[in-house]
PDB file of C-alpha atoms and ligand atoms in Angstrom:
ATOM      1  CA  UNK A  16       0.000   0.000   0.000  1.00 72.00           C
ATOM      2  CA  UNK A  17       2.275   2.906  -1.597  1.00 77.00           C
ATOM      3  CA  UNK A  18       1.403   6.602  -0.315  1.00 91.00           C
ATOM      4  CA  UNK A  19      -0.048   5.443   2.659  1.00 96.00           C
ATOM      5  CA  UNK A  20       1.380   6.115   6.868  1.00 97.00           C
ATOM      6  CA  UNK A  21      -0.036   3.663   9.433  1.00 97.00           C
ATOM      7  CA  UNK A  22       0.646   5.906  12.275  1.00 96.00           C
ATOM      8  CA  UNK A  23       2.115   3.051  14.808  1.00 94.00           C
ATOM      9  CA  UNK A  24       3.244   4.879  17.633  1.00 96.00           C
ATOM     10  CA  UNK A  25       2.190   3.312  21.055  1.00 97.00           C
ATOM     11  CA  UNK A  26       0.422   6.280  22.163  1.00 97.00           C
ATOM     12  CA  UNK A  27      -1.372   6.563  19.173  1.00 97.00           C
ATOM     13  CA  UNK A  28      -2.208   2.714  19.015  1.00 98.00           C
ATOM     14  CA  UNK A  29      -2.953   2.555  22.955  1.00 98.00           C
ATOM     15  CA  UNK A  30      -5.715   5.018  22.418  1.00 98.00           C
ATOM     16  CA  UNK A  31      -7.237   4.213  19.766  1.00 98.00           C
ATOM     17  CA  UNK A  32      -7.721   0.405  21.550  1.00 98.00           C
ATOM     18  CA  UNK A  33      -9.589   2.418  24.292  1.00 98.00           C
ATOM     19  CA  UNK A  34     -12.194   4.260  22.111  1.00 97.00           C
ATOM     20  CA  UNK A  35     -13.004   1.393  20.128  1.00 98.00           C
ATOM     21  CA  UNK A  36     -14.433  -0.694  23.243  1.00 97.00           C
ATOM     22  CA  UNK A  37     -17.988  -0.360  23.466  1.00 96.00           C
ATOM     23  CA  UNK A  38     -18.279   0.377  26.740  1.00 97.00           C
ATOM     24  CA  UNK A  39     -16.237   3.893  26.149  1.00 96.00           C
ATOM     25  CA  UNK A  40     -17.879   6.721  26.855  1.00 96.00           C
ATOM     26  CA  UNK A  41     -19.234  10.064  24.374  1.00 96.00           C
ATOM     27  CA  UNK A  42     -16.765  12.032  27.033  1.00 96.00           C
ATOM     28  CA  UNK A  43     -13.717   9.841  26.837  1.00 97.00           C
ATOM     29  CA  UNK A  44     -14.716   9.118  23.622  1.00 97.00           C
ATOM     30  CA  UNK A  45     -13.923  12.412  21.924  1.00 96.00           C
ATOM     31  CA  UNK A  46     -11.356  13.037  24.491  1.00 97.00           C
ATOM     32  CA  UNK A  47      -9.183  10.347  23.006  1.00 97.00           C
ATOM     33  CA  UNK A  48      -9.948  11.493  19.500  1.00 97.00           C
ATOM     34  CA  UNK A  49      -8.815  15.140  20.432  1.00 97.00           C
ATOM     35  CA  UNK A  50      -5.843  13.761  21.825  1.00 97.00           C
ATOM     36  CA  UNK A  51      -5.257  11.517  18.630  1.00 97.00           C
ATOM     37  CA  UNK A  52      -5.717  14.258  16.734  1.00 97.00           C
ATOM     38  CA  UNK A  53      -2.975  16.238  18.017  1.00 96.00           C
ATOM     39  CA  UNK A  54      -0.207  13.368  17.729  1.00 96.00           C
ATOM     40  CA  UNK A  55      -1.846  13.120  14.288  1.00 96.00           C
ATOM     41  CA  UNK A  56      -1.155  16.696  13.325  1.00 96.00           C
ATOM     42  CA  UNK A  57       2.207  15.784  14.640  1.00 94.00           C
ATOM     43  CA  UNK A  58       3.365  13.218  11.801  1.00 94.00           C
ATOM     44  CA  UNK A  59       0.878  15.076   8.955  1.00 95.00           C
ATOM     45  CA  UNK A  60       2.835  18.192   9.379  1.00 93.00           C
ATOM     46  CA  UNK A  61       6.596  16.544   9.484  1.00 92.00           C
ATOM     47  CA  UNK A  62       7.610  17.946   5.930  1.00 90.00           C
ATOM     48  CA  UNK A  63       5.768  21.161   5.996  1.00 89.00           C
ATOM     49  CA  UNK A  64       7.652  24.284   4.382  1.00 85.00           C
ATOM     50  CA  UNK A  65       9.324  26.870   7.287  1.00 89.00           C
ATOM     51  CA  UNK A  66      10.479  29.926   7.242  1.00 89.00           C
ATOM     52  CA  UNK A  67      12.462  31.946   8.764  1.00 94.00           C
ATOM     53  CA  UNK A  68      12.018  34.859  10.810  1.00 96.00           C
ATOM     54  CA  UNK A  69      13.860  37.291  12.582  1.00 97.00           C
ATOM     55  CA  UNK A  70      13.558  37.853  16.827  1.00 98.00           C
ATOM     56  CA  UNK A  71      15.864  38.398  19.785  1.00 98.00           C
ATOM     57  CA  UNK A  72      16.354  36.495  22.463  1.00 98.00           C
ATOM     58  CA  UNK A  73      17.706  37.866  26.010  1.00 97.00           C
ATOM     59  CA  UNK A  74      21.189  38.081  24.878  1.00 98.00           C
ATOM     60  CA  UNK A  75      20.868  38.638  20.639  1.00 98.00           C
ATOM     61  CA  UNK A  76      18.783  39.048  17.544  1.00 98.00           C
ATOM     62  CA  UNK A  77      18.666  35.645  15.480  1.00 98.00           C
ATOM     63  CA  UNK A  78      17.017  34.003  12.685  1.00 97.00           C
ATOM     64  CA  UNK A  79      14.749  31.324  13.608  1.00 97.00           C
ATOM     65  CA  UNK A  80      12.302  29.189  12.019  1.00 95.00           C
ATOM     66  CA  UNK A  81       8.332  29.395  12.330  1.00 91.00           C
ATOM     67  CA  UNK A  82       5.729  27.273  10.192  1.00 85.00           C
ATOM     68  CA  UNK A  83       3.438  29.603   8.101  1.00 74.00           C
ATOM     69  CA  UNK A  84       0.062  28.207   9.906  1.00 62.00           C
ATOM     70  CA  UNK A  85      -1.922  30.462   8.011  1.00 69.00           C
ATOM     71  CA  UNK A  86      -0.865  28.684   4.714  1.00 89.00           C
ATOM     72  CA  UNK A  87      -2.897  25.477   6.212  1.00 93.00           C
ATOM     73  CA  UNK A  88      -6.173  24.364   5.523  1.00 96.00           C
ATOM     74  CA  UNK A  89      -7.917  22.101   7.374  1.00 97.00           C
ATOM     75  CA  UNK A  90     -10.593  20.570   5.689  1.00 98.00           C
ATOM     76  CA  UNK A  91     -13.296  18.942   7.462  1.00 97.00           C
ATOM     77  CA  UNK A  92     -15.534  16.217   6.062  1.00 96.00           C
ATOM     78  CA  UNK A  93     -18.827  16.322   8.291  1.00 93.00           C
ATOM     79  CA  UNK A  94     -20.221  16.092  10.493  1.00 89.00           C
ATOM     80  CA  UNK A  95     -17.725  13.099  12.173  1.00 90.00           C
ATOM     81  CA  UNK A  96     -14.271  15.219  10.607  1.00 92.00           C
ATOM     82  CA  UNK A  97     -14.778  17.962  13.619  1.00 93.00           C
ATOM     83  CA  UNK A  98     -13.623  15.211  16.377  1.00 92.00           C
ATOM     84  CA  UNK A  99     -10.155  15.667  14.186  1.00 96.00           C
ATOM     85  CA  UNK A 100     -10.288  19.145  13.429  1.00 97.00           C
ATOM     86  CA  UNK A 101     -10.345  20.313  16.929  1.00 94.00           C
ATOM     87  CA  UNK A 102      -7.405  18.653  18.188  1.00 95.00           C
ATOM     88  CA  UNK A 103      -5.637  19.553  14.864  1.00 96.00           C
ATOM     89  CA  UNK A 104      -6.516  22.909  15.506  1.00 96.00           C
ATOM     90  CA  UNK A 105      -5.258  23.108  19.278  1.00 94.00           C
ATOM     91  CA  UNK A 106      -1.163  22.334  17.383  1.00 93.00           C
ATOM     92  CA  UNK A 107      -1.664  24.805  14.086  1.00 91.00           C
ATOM     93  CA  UNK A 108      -3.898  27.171  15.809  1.00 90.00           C
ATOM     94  CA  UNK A 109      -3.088  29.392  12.847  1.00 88.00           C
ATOM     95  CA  UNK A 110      -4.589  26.973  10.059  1.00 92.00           C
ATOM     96  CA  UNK A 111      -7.797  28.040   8.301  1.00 95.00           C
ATOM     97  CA  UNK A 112     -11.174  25.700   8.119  1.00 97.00           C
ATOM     98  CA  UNK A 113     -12.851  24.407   5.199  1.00 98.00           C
ATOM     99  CA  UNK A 114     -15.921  22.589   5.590  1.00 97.00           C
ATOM    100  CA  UNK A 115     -17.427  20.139   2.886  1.00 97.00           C
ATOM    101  CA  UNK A 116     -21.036  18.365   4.011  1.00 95.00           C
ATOM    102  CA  UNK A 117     -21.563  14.644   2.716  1.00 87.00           C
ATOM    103  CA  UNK A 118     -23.802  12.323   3.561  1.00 82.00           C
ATOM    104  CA  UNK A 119     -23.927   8.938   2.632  1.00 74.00           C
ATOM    105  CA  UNK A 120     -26.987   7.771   0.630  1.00 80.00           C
ATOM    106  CA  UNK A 121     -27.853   4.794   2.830  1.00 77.00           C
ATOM    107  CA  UNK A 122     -28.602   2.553  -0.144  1.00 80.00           C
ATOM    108  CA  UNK A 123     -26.121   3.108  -2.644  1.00 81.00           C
ATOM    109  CA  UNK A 124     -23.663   4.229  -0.170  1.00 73.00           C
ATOM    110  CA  UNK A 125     -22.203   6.965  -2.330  1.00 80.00           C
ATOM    111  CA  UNK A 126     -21.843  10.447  -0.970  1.00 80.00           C
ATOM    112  CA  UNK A 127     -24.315  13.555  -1.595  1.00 88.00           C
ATOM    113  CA  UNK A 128     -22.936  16.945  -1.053  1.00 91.00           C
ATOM    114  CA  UNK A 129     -25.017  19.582   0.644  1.00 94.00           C
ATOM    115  CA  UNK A 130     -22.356  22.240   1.895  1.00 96.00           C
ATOM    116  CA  UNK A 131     -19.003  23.424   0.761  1.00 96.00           C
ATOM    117  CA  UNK A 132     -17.182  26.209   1.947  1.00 97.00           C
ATOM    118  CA  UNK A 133     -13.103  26.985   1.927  1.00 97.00           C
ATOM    119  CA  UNK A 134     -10.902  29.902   2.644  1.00 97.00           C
ATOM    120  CA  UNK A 135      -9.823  31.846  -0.639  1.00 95.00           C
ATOM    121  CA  UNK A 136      -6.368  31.735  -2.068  1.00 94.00           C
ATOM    122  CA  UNK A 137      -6.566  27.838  -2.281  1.00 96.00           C
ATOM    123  CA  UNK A 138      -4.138  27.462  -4.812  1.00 95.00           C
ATOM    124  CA  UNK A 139      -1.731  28.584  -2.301  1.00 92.00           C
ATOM    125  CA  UNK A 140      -2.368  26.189   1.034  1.00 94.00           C
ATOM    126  CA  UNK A 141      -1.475  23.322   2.108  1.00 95.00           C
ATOM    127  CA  UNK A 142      -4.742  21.267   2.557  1.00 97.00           C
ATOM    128  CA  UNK A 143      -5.310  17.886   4.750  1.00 97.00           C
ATOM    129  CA  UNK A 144      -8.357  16.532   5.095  1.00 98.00           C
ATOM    130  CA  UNK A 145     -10.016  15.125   8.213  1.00 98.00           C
ATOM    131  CA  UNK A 146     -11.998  12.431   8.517  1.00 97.00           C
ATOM    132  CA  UNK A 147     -12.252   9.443  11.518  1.00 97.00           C
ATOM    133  CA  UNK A 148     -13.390   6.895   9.000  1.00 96.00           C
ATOM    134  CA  UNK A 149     -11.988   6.271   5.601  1.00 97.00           C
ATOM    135  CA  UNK A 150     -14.519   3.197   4.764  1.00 96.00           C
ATOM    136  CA  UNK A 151     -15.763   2.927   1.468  1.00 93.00           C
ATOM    137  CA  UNK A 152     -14.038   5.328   0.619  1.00 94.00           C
ATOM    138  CA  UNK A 153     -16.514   7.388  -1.576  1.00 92.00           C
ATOM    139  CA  UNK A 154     -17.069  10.266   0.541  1.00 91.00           C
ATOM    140  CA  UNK A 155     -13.109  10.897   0.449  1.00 95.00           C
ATOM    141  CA  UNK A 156     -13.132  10.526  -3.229  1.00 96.00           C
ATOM    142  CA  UNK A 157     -16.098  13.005  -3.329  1.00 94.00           C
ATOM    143  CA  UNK A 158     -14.067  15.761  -1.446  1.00 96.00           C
ATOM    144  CA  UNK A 159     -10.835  15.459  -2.543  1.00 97.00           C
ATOM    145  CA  UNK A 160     -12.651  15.678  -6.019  1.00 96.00           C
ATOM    146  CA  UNK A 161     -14.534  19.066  -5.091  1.00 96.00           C
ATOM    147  CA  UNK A 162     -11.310  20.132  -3.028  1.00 97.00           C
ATOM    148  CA  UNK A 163      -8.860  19.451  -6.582  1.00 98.00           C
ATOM    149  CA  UNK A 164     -11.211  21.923  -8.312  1.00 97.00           C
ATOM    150  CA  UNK A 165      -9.786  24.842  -6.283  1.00 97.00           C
ATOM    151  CA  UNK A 166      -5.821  23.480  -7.185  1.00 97.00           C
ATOM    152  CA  UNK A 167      -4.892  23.596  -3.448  1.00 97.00           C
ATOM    153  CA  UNK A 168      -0.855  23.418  -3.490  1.00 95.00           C
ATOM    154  CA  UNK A 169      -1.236  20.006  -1.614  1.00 95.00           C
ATOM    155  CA  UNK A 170      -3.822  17.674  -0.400  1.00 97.00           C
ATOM    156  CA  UNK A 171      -3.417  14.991   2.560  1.00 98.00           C
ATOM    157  CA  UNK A 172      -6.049  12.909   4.029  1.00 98.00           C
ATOM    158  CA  UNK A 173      -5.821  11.886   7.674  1.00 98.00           C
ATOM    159  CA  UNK A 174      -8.226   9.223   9.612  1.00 98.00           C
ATOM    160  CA  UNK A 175      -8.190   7.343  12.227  1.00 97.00           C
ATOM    161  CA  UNK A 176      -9.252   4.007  10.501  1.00 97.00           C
ATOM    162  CA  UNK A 177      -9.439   2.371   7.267  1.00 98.00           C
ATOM    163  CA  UNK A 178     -10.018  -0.732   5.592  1.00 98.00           C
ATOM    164  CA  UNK A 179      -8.377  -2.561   2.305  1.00 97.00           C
ATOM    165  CA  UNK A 180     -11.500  -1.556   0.160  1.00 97.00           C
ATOM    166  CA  UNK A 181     -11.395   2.723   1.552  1.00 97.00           C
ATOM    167  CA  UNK A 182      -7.705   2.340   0.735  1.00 97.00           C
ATOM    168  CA  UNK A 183      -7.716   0.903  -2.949  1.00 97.00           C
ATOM    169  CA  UNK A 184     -10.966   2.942  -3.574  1.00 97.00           C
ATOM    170  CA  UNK A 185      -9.039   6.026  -2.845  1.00 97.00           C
ATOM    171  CA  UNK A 186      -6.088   5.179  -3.786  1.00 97.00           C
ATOM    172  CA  UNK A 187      -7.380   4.472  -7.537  1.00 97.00           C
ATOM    173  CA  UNK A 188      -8.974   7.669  -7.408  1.00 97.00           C
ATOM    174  CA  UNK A 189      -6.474   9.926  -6.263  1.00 98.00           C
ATOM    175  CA  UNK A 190      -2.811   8.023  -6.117  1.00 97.00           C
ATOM    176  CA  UNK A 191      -1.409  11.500  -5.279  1.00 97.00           C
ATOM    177  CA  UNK A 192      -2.986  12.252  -2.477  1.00 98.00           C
ATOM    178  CA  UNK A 193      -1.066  10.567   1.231  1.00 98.00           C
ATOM    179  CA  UNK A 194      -3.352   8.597   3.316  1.00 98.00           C
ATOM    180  CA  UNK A 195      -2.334   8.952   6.758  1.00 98.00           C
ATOM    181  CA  UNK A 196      -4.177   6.616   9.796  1.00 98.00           C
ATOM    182  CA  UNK A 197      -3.810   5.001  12.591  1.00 98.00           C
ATOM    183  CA  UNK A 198      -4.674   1.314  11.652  1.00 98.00           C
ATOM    184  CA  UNK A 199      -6.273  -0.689   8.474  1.00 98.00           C
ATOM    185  CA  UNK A 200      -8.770  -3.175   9.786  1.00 98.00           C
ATOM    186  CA  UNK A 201     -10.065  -6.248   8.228  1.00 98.00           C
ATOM    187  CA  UNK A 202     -13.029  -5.650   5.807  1.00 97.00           C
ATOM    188  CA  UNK A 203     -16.103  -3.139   5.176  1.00 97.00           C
ATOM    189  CA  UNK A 204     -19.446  -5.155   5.717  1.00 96.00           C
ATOM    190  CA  UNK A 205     -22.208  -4.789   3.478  1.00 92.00           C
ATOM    191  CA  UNK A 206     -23.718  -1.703   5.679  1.00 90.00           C
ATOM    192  CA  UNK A 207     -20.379   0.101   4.662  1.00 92.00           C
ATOM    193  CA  UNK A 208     -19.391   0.118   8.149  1.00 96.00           C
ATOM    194  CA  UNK A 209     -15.670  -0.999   9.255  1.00 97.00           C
ATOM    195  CA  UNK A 210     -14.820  -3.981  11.309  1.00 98.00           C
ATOM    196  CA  UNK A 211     -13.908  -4.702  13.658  1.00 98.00           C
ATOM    197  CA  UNK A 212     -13.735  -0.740  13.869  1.00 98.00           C
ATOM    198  CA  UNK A 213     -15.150   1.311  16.324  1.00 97.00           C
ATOM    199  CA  UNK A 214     -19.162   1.570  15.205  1.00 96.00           C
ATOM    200  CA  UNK A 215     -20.387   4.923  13.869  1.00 95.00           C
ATOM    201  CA  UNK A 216     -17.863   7.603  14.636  1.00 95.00           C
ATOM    202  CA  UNK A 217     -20.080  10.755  14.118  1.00 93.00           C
ATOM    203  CA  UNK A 218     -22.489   9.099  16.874  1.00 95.00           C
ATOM    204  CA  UNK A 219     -19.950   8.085  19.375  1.00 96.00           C
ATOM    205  CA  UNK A 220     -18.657  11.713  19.076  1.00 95.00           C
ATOM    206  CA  UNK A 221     -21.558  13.542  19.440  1.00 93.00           C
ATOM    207  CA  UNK A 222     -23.829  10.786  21.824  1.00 92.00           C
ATOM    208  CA  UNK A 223     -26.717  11.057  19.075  1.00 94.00           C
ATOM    209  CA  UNK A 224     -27.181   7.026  19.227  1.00 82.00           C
TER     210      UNK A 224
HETATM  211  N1  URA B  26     -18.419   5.504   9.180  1.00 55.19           N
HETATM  212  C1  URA B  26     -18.382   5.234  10.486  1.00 55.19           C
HETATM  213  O1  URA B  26     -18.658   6.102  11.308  1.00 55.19           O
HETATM  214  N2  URA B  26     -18.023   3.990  10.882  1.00 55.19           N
HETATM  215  C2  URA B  26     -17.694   3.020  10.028  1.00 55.19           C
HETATM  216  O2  URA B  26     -17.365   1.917  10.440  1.00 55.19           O
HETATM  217  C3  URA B  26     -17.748   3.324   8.646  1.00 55.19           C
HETATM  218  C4  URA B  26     -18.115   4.565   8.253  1.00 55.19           C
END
């Protein structure tokens, strides 16, 4: 699986074992995804451009480095892409938002847009976009697709989990664009929902089963 990083670090991996369990709650639930979210942001962001700037410190002026935060967008798929977008936000405070509303059509399982709003200047940010669940993998497609008309300089995609069919769907689809998650389960079942995954990740963020 070329283009893609299984995020494997123990924190990463420990936490992610404690939201899937059923018995987690909405609280610790999105807790653990904030916190995620933030080691997430960690690994996404390792190549990102710097520059540098000049400052004093106590004893002399100097040229250090600072990351241009405002050159980020974050793109959120919703409604289940906020639980990654706020922790993202709390490390690049400075990135901008975009918002794109799918839904998936609960029999063909292919994604409907209703809402799409970015920052302007696309064709000069960095975009990743958030989602918890890359499953089928057509609501990803859909976005990146919308996102690609605006010629963003970059595109990422970050999730928590996947699955061998969200992979190769998005990977045929857009083989330029890095999938970055924290594990690749087993199989989609016929309901397009992950296992053994963690259930239905906009409900277990927001408590709306
Ligand atoms: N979306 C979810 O929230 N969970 C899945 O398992 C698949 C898609």
């Amino acid at each position: 699986m070329s283009n893609v990083h299984l995020l494997d670090h123990p924190l990463v991996q420990h936490k992610l074992t404690l939201m899937r369990r059923k018995e987690a709650s909405t609280n610790s639930f999105r807790r653990l995804l904030n916190e995620i979210s933030m080691l997430m942001a960690y690994e996404v962001t390792r190549d990102m451009a710097m520059q540098d700037i000049e400052i004093e410190t106590p004893l002399e002026p100097m040229h250090a480095k600072v990351i241009d935060g405002k050159k980020v967008v974050l793109v959120s798929i919703l409604r289940a892409g906020t639980g990654i977008l706020d922790g993202m936000l709390s490390v690049i405070p400075g990135a901008r938002v975009g918002h794109i509303g799918l839904y998936r059509d609960p029999k063909t399982l292919t994604a409907v847009e209703y809402y799409f709003k970015m920052p302007g200047e696309m064709e000069e940010r960095d975009a990743i976009v958030v989602d918890p669940m890359l499953a089928t993998g057509n609501s990803a497609v859909a976005a990146v697709e919308r996102l690609k008309e605006l010629n963003p300089k970059s595109i990422k995609f970050v999730c928590l989990l996947t699955c061998p069919e969200g992979v190769k769907t998005m990977q045929e689809a857009h083989p330029d664009v890095p999938i970055y998650t924290a594990a690749i389960d087993r199989e989609l079942n016929s309901h397009g929902y992950i296992l053994p995954g963690l259930g239905d990740a906009g409900d277990r963020i927001f408590g709306t089963k």
